[in-house]
């Protein structure tokens, strides 16, 4: 009797084992989604120098809870499980965060390239156009966080605060895309200009006294999320030099004309 049932038990064991993943002789590769790309940002040094340039920046990219940091060249790579949507965000110190949503099918293995390398037309609104099923996206680079200019305007001799002084700051090189920043000091001579995009600014303080306009000017460097000092002293004892808000010459070219006698080199 025992010999009859042994083959039957063997068959049952083989059939049961065939349904277990650990007993399977073959293996299937799980589907994955790979997201790669590059992150550039508006360079602080270029802004300070008056020559804006997009540069690779150290950033963190996170999609559906999986994160990676950029290399020195600004590149990154993420591997995720397939999903019906991919919620991605890019953050970097001193820069405005960027976020976008990509559509998926939850099944397929696919590769998606997202490059944050395009010059942006706006410093406050970040929009990356995309189409359903797109596998390559060109998004705007990251914009810098704003800084501020604040200071106190005082009399150059008595050091008394000067209220109602007019403050005007323009970007280095008078970039036409950057409007002038204007403010007025309070009774204590204090002023603050908020939402100032990083760069180098030429600032003037103007006070009207005894029928004359008295000015003081200085250059102010503004960096991301930092309050830059724009304190100035107006010298009433100095020779009067008026500035009427016109163009300011920051550089000049000198031409030398001369006569060279015959026979001389």
Short mmCIF file of C-alpha atoms in Angstrom, two decimals:
data_model
loop_
_atom_site.label_atom_id
_atom_site.label_comp_id
_atom_site.label_asym_id
_atom_site.label_seq_id
_atom_site.Cartn_x
_atom_site.Cartn_y
_atom_site.Cartn_z
CA UNK A 1 0.00 0.00 0.00
CA UNK A 2 2.82 2.39 0.83
CA UNK A 3 4.38 2.00 -2.60
CA UNK A 4 1.13 3.09 -4.26
CA UNK A 5 0.87 6.43 -2.45
CA UNK A 6 4.51 7.60 -2.68
CA UNK A 7 4.25 8.73 -6.36
CA UNK A 8 1.05 10.61 -5.52
CA UNK A 9 2.70 12.56 -2.69
CA UNK A 10 5.61 13.38 -4.99
CA UNK A 11 3.26 14.81 -7.60
CA UNK A 12 1.54 17.00 -5.00
CA UNK A 13 4.86 18.38 -3.76
CA UNK A 14 6.05 19.20 -7.27
CA UNK A 15 2.81 20.96 -8.19
CA UNK A 16 2.74 22.98 -4.97
CA UNK A 17 6.37 24.02 -5.31
CA UNK A 18 5.83 25.19 -8.87
CA UNK A 19 3.43 27.85 -7.60
CA UNK A 20 5.88 29.26 -5.01
CA UNK A 21 8.17 32.18 -6.13
CA UNK A 22 11.09 30.69 -4.19
CA UNK A 23 10.83 27.43 -6.10
CA UNK A 24 10.54 28.98 -9.54
CA UNK A 25 13.47 28.28 -11.82
CA UNK A 26 12.88 31.52 -13.83
CA UNK A 27 12.64 35.16 -12.61
CA UNK A 28 10.91 38.21 -14.11
CA UNK A 29 12.52 41.68 -13.97
CA UNK A 30 10.24 44.24 -12.23
CA UNK A 31 9.22 47.29 -14.23
CA UNK A 32 11.08 50.49 -13.37
CA UNK A 33 10.99 54.14 -14.39
CA UNK A 34 14.27 56.04 -14.66
CA UNK A 35 14.20 59.83 -14.48
CA UNK A 36 17.40 61.67 -15.41
CA UNK A 37 18.28 65.25 -16.18
CA UNK A 38 20.28 68.37 -15.38
CA UNK A 39 19.65 71.35 -13.11
CA UNK A 40 20.96 74.85 -13.80
CA UNK A 41 20.32 78.03 -11.87
CA UNK A 42 20.84 81.75 -12.24
CA UNK A 43 24.44 82.23 -11.05
CA UNK A 44 24.97 84.61 -8.12
CA UNK A 45 28.47 85.62 -9.24
CA UNK A 46 27.21 86.50 -12.71
CA UNK A 47 24.41 88.63 -11.27
CA UNK A 48 26.82 90.50 -9.00
CA UNK A 49 29.15 91.14 -11.94
CA UNK A 50 26.29 92.36 -14.12
CA UNK A 51 26.67 89.43 -16.53
CA UNK A 52 23.85 86.91 -15.84
CA UNK A 53 24.83 83.29 -16.52
CA UNK A 54 23.13 79.93 -15.95
CA UNK A 55 25.37 77.54 -14.00
CA UNK A 56 25.10 73.99 -12.54
CA UNK A 57 23.92 74.16 -8.93
CA UNK A 58 23.82 71.69 -6.01
CA UNK A 59 20.16 70.69 -5.83
CA UNK A 60 17.90 67.93 -4.50
CA UNK A 61 15.36 66.26 -6.80
CA UNK A 62 12.52 64.23 -5.33
CA UNK A 63 9.90 62.25 -7.25
CA UNK A 64 7.25 60.15 -5.45
CA UNK A 65 9.36 60.02 -2.30
CA UNK A 66 12.59 58.97 -4.03
CA UNK A 67 15.32 61.63 -3.95
CA UNK A 68 18.76 62.29 -5.40
CA UNK A 69 21.28 65.12 -5.39
CA UNK A 70 22.94 66.64 -8.42
CA UNK A 71 26.55 66.03 -9.37
CA UNK A 72 29.09 68.81 -9.79
CA UNK A 73 27.92 69.07 -13.40
CA UNK A 74 24.30 69.43 -12.27
CA UNK A 75 23.12 66.00 -13.47
CA UNK A 76 20.90 63.57 -11.54
CA UNK A 77 19.30 60.12 -11.86
CA UNK A 78 16.31 58.51 -10.11
CA UNK A 79 14.88 54.99 -10.32
CA UNK A 80 11.22 54.54 -9.34
CA UNK A 81 8.44 52.01 -9.54
CA UNK A 82 5.84 52.66 -12.25
CA UNK A 83 2.99 54.94 -11.15
CA UNK A 84 0.02 56.70 -12.67
CA UNK A 85 1.58 60.05 -11.76
CA UNK A 86 5.00 61.31 -10.70
CA UNK A 87 5.11 64.28 -8.33
CA UNK A 88 8.56 65.86 -8.69
CA UNK A 89 10.16 68.83 -6.91
CA UNK A 90 13.57 70.51 -7.13
CA UNK A 91 15.03 72.47 -4.22
CA UNK A 92 18.35 74.28 -3.79
CA UNK A 93 19.69 76.69 -1.19
CA UNK A 94 19.19 80.28 -2.28
CA UNK A 95 16.81 79.37 -5.11
CA UNK A 96 13.06 79.26 -5.59
CA UNK A 97 11.71 75.70 -5.55
CA UNK A 98 10.26 74.14 -8.71
CA UNK A 99 7.59 71.44 -8.93
CA UNK A 100 5.88 69.52 -11.72
CA UNK A 101 3.64 66.47 -12.24
CA UNK A 102 4.25 63.84 -14.91
CA UNK A 103 1.62 61.38 -16.08
CA UNK A 104 2.37 57.64 -16.08
CA UNK A 105 0.51 54.39 -16.78
CA UNK A 106 1.55 52.53 -13.62
CA UNK A 107 2.89 49.58 -15.61
CA UNK A 108 5.49 50.25 -18.28
CA UNK A 109 9.23 50.45 -17.93
CA UNK A 110 10.26 53.80 -19.34
CA UNK A 111 12.95 56.49 -19.26
CA UNK A 112 12.15 60.18 -18.75
CA UNK A 113 14.59 63.06 -19.22
CA UNK A 114 13.91 66.37 -17.45
CA UNK A 115 16.36 69.22 -18.00
CA UNK A 116 16.01 72.38 -15.92
CA UNK A 117 18.26 74.39 -18.22
CA UNK A 118 16.16 76.94 -20.11
CA UNK A 119 16.31 80.69 -19.53
CA UNK A 120 13.14 81.78 -17.74
CA UNK A 121 11.04 84.74 -18.78
CA UNK A 122 9.80 85.17 -15.21
CA UNK A 123 11.65 85.27 -11.88
CA UNK A 124 8.52 84.71 -9.80
CA UNK A 125 6.45 82.16 -11.77
CA UNK A 126 7.94 78.77 -12.67
CA UNK A 127 6.07 76.81 -15.35
CA UNK A 128 7.32 73.77 -17.25
CA UNK A 129 5.16 72.93 -20.28
CA UNK A 130 4.60 69.20 -20.73
CA UNK A 131 2.37 66.85 -22.70
CA UNK A 132 0.93 63.49 -21.54
CA UNK A 133 3.32 60.65 -22.26
CA UNK A 134 6.27 62.95 -22.92
CA UNK A 135 9.65 61.35 -22.28
CA UNK A 136 11.81 64.49 -22.67
CA UNK A 137 11.05 67.83 -21.03
CA UNK A 138 12.86 71.16 -21.28
CA UNK A 139 12.08 73.21 -18.16
CA UNK A 140 13.19 76.66 -16.99
CA UNK A 141 16.31 76.91 -14.85
CA UNK A 142 15.88 77.83 -11.19
CA UNK A 143 15.61 81.50 -10.22
CA UNK A 144 17.36 83.02 -7.22
CA UNK A 145 15.50 83.99 -4.08
CA UNK A 146 15.05 87.70 -3.58
CA UNK A 147 17.08 89.74 -1.14
CA UNK A 148 16.51 93.18 0.40
CA UNK A 149 18.22 96.55 0.65
CA UNK A 150 17.85 98.41 3.93
CA UNK A 151 19.69 101.25 5.62
CA UNK A 152 19.64 104.59 7.37
CA UNK A 153 20.19 107.99 5.78
CA UNK A 154 21.88 110.55 8.03
CA UNK A 155 23.44 114.00 7.85
CA UNK A 156 27.14 113.78 7.08
CA UNK A 157 28.05 116.41 9.69
CA UNK A 158 25.57 116.12 12.56
CA UNK A 159 24.75 112.42 11.93
CA UNK A 160 21.10 113.26 12.51
CA UNK A 161 18.61 110.97 10.72
CA UNK A 162 17.11 112.40 7.56
CA UNK A 163 13.43 111.63 7.10
CA UNK A 164 11.55 111.85 3.79
CA UNK A 165 14.76 111.25 1.80
CA UNK A 166 14.11 109.65 -1.57
CA UNK A 167 15.88 106.36 -2.32
CA UNK A 168 16.39 105.09 -5.86
CA UNK A 169 18.29 101.92 -6.88
CA UNK A 170 18.98 100.68 -10.39
CA UNK A 171 20.79 97.54 -11.52
CA UNK A 172 24.38 97.65 -12.69
CA UNK A 173 24.45 98.45 -16.39
CA UNK A 174 20.90 99.86 -16.23
CA UNK A 175 19.30 96.63 -17.45
CA UNK A 176 16.04 97.78 -19.12
CA UNK A 177 14.25 94.63 -17.90
CA UNK A 178 14.84 95.67 -14.28
CA UNK A 179 12.73 98.66 -13.21
CA UNK A 180 14.19 101.13 -10.73
CA UNK A 181 13.50 100.47 -7.04
CA UNK A 182 12.18 103.48 -5.11
CA UNK A 183 11.59 104.18 -1.45
CA UNK A 184 11.39 106.92 1.20
CA UNK A 185 12.98 107.11 4.62
CA UNK A 186 10.84 107.35 7.75
CA UNK A 187 11.28 109.92 10.54
CA UNK A 188 14.24 107.90 11.89
CA UNK A 189 15.95 107.92 8.50
CA UNK A 190 15.30 104.19 7.92
CA UNK A 191 14.19 102.61 4.67
CA UNK A 192 13.76 99.11 3.26
CA UNK A 193 13.40 97.86 -0.31
CA UNK A 194 11.89 94.36 -0.41
CA UNK A 195 11.78 91.74 -3.16
CA UNK A 196 15.11 92.80 -4.66
CA UNK A 197 16.52 90.30 -7.14
CA UNK A 198 20.22 89.50 -6.51
CA UNK A 199 22.71 91.68 -8.34
CA UNK A 200 24.69 94.90 -8.04
CA UNK A 201 22.67 98.09 -7.63
CA UNK A 202 23.58 101.76 -7.90
CA UNK A 203 21.63 103.50 -5.14
CA UNK A 204 21.14 107.20 -4.48
CA UNK A 205 19.70 109.06 -1.51
CA UNK A 206 18.18 112.47 -2.25
CA UNK A 207 17.13 115.18 0.20
CA UNK A 208 15.74 118.58 -0.67
CA UNK A 209 17.03 121.35 1.60
CA UNK A 210 17.31 125.09 1.26
CA UNK A 211 15.97 124.84 -2.26
CA UNK A 212 18.68 122.42 -3.40
CA UNK A 213 18.71 118.67 -4.07
CA UNK A 214 21.44 116.95 -2.07
CA UNK A 215 22.57 113.50 -3.16
CA UNK A 216 24.69 110.65 -1.96
CA UNK A 217 25.32 107.48 -3.96
CA UNK A 218 26.87 104.08 -3.40
CA UNK A 219 26.99 100.60 -4.91
CA UNK A 220 25.13 97.81 -3.11
CA UNK A 221 25.53 94.06 -3.71
CA UNK A 222 22.37 92.04 -3.10
CA UNK A 223 22.54 88.28 -2.50
CA UNK A 224 19.76 85.68 -2.14
CA UNK A 225 17.72 85.84 1.10
CA UNK A 226 20.11 88.45 2.59
CA UNK A 227 19.50 92.04 3.71
CA UNK A 228 22.15 94.24 2.06
CA UNK A 229 23.21 97.47 3.78
CA UNK A 230 22.42 100.67 1.93
CA UNK A 231 23.14 103.22 4.66
CA UNK A 232 24.42 106.58 3.42
CA UNK A 233 25.39 110.01 4.73
CA UNK A 234 24.40 113.11 2.83
CA UNK A 235 27.05 115.82 3.00
CA UNK A 236 25.43 119.27 3.05
CA UNK A 237 28.85 120.95 3.40
CA UNK A 238 30.14 119.37 0.21
CA UNK A 239 30.06 120.97 -3.21
CA UNK A 240 26.65 120.53 -4.76
CA UNK A 241 26.43 117.91 -7.48
CA UNK A 242 22.96 117.16 -8.77
CA UNK A 243 21.71 113.90 -10.23
CA UNK A 244 18.49 114.13 -12.18
CA UNK A 245 17.75 110.47 -12.80
CA UNK A 246 19.27 110.27 -16.28
CA UNK A 247 21.59 107.59 -17.69
CA UNK A 248 24.80 106.98 -15.74
CA UNK A 249 28.04 106.30 -17.61
CA UNK A 250 29.85 103.36 -16.00
CA UNK A 251 32.67 103.08 -18.53
CA UNK A 252 34.16 105.09 -21.37
CA UNK A 253 36.46 104.74 -24.39
CA UNK A 254 39.37 107.10 -25.06
CA UNK A 255 40.56 107.71 -28.63
CA UNK A 256 44.04 109.17 -29.29
CA UNK A 257 44.59 111.07 -32.54
CA UNK A 258 48.12 112.18 -33.46
CA UNK A 259 50.23 113.25 -36.43
CA UNK A 260 53.27 111.15 -37.32
CA UNK A 261 56.01 113.05 -39.24
CA UNK A 262 57.50 111.35 -42.30
CA UNK A 263 60.39 109.05 -41.50
CA UNK A 264 59.23 108.19 -37.98
CA UNK A 265 57.72 104.86 -36.92
#
